[in-house]
C-alpha atoms as a PDB file:
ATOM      1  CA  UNK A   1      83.215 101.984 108.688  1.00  0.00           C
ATOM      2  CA  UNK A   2      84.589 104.897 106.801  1.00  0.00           C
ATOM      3  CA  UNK A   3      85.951 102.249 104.156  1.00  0.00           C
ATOM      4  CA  UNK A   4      82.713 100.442 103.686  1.00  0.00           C
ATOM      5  CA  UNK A   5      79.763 101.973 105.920  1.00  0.00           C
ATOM      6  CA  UNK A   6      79.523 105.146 104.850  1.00  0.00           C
ATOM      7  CA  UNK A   7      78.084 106.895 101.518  1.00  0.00           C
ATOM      8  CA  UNK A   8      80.465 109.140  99.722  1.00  0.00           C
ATOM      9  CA  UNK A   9      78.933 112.249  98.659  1.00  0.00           C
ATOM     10  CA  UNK A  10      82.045 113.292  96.148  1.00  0.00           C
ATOM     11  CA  UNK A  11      85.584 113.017  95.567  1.00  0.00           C
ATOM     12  CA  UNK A  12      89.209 114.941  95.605  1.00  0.00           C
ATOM     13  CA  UNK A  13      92.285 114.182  93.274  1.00  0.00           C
ATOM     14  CA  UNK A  14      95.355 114.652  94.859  1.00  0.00           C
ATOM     15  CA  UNK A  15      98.582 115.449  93.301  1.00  0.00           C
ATOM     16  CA  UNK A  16     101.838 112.870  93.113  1.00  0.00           C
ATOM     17  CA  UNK A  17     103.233 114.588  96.206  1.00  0.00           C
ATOM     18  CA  UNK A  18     100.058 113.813  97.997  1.00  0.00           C
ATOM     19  CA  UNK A  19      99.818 110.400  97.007  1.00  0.00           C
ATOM     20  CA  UNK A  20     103.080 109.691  98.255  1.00  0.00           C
ATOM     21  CA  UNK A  21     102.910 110.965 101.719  1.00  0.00           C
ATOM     22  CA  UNK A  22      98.942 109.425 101.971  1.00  0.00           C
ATOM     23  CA  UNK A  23     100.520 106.029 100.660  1.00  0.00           C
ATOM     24  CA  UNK A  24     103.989 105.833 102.015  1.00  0.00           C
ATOM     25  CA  UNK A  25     103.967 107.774 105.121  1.00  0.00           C
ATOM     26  CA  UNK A  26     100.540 107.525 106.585  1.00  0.00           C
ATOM     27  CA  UNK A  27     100.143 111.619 106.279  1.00  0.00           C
ATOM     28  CA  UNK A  28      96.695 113.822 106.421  1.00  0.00           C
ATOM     29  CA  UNK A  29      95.652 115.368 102.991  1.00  0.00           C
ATOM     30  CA  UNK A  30      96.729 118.971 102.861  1.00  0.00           C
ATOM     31  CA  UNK A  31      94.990 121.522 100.637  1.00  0.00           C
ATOM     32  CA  UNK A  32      98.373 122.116  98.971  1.00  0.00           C
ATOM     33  CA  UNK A  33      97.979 118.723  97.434  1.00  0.00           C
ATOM     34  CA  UNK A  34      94.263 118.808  96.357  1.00  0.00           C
ATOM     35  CA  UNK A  35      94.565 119.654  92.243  1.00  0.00           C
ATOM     36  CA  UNK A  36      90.540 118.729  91.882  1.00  0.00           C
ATOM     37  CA  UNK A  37      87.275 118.662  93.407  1.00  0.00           C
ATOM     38  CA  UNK A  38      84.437 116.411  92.480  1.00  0.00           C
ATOM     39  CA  UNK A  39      80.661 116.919  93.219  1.00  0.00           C
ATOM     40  CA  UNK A  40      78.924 118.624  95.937  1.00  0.00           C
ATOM     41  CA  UNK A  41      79.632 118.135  99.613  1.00  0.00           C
ATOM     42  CA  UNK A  42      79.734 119.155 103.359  1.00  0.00           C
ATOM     43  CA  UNK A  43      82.311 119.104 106.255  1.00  0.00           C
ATOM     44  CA  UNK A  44      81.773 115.812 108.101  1.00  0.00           C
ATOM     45  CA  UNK A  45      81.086 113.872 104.246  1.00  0.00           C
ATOM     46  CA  UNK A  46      82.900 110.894 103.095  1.00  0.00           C
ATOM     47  CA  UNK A  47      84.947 110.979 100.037  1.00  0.00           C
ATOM     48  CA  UNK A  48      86.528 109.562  97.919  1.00  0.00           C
ATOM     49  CA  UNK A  49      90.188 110.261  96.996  1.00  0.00           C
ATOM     50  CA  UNK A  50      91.764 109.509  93.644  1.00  0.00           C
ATOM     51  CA  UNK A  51      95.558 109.721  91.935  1.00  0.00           C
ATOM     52  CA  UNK A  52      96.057 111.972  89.046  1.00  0.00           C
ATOM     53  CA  UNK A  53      95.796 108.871  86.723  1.00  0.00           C
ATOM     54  CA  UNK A  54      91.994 108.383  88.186  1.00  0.00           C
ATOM     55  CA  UNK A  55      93.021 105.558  91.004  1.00  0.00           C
ATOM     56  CA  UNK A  56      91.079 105.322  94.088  1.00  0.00           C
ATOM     57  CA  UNK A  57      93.789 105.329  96.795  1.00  0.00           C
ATOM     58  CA  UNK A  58      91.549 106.423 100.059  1.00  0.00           C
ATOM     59  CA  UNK A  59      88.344 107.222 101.177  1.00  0.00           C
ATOM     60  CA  UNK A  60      88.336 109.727 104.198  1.00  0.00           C
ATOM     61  CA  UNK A  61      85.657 112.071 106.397  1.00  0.00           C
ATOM     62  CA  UNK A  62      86.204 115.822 104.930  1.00  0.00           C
ATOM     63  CA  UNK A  63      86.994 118.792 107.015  1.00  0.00           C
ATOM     64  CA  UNK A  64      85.689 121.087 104.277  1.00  0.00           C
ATOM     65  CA  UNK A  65      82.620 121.264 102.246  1.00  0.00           C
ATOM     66  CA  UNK A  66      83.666 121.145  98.444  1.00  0.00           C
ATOM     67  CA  UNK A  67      83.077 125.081  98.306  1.00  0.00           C
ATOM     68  CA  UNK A  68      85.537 125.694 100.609  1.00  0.00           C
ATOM     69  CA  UNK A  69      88.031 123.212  99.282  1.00  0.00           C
ATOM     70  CA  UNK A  70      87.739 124.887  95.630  1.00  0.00           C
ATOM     71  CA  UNK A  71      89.155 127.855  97.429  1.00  0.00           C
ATOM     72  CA  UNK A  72      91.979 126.513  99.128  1.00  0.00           C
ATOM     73  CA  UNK A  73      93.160 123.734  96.975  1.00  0.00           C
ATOM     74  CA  UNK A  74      96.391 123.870  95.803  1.00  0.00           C
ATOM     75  CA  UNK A  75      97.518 126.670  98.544  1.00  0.00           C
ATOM     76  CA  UNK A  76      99.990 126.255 101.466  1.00  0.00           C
ATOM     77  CA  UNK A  77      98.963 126.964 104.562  1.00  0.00           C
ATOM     78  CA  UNK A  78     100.524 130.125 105.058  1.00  0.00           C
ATOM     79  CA  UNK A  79      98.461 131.477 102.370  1.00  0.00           C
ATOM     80  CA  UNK A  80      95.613 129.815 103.403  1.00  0.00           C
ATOM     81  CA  UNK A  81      95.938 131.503 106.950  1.00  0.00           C
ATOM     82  CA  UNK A  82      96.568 135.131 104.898  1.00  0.00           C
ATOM     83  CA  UNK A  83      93.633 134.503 102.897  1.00  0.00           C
ATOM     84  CA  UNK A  84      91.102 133.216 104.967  1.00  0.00           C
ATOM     85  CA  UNK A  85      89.970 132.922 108.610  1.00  0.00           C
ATOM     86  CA  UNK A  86      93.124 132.052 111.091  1.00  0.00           C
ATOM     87  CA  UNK A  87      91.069 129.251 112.531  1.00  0.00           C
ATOM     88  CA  UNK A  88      91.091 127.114 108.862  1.00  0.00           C
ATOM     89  CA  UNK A  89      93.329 125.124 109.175  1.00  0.00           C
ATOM     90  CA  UNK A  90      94.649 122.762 105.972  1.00  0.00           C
ATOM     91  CA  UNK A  91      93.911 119.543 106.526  1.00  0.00           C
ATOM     92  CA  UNK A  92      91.155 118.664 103.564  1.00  0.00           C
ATOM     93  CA  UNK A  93      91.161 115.008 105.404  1.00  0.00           C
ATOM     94  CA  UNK A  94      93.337 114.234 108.948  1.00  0.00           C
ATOM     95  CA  UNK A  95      95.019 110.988 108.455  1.00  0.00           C
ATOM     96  CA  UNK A  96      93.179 109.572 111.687  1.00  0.00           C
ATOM     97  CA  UNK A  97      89.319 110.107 109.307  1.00  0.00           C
ATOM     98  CA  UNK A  98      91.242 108.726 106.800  1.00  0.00           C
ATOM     99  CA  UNK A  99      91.386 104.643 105.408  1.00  0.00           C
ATOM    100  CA  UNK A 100      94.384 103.693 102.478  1.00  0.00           C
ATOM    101  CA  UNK A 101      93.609 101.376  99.949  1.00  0.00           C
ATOM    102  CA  UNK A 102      96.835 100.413  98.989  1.00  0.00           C
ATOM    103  CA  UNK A 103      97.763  97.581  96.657  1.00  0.00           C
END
C-alpha cells in the first residue's frame, strides 16, 4: 500500500552511501544520508526517495515533516542528539515504512 496506495506529498534525495545500504542491505534512511528535500510535508507522509542522478529507488512513510528534515539532513546522529531534542531520533524513513524499487 505504501508502494501504490498512498499519495506522496514530496520527496528526499539520498546520497550514494544511502542508496547503497537502502538497496543492498535493506537499511532505514538516516538523516546523515539525506543531501535534499523536496516540497512540503508532515510526519506520517509518503515520499518519494530519489538517487543523486534523479532515480526513484523507494517510496517510504516519513518520520519528519520536511521542516524538520531541512534541519537535520546531512548530520549524524550524535549531532543531531546535541542539537536538538534527545528524543529525535535519525531515522528520516525506518526500513519497516519503507518499499525498494530495485531493478
Amino acid at each position: 500500500w505504501i508502494a501504490f496506495g498512498k499519495k506522496t506529498k514530496g520527496g528526499i534525495v539520498i546520497d550514494r552511501g544511502a542508496e547503497e545500504a537502502v538497496l543492498n542491505k535493506g537499511k532505514s534512511i538516516l538523516a546523515v544520508g539525506v543531501v535534499k528535500v523536496d516540497g512540503k510535508f508532515n510526519k506520517g507522509d509518503t515520499l518519494k526517495v530519489f538517487s543523486l542522478d534523479s532515480k526513484l529507488i523507494a517510496k517510504g512513510i516519513s518520520n519528519f515533516s520536511s521542516e524538520d528534515i531541512e534541519k537535520i539532513k546531512g548530520k549524524n546522529r550524535e549531532k543531531i542528539l546535541s542539537e536538538f531534542d534527545t528524543s529525535m531520533c535519525s531515522e528520516v524513513i525506518h526500513r519497516d515504512c519503507l518499499v525498494v524499487f530495485k531493478e
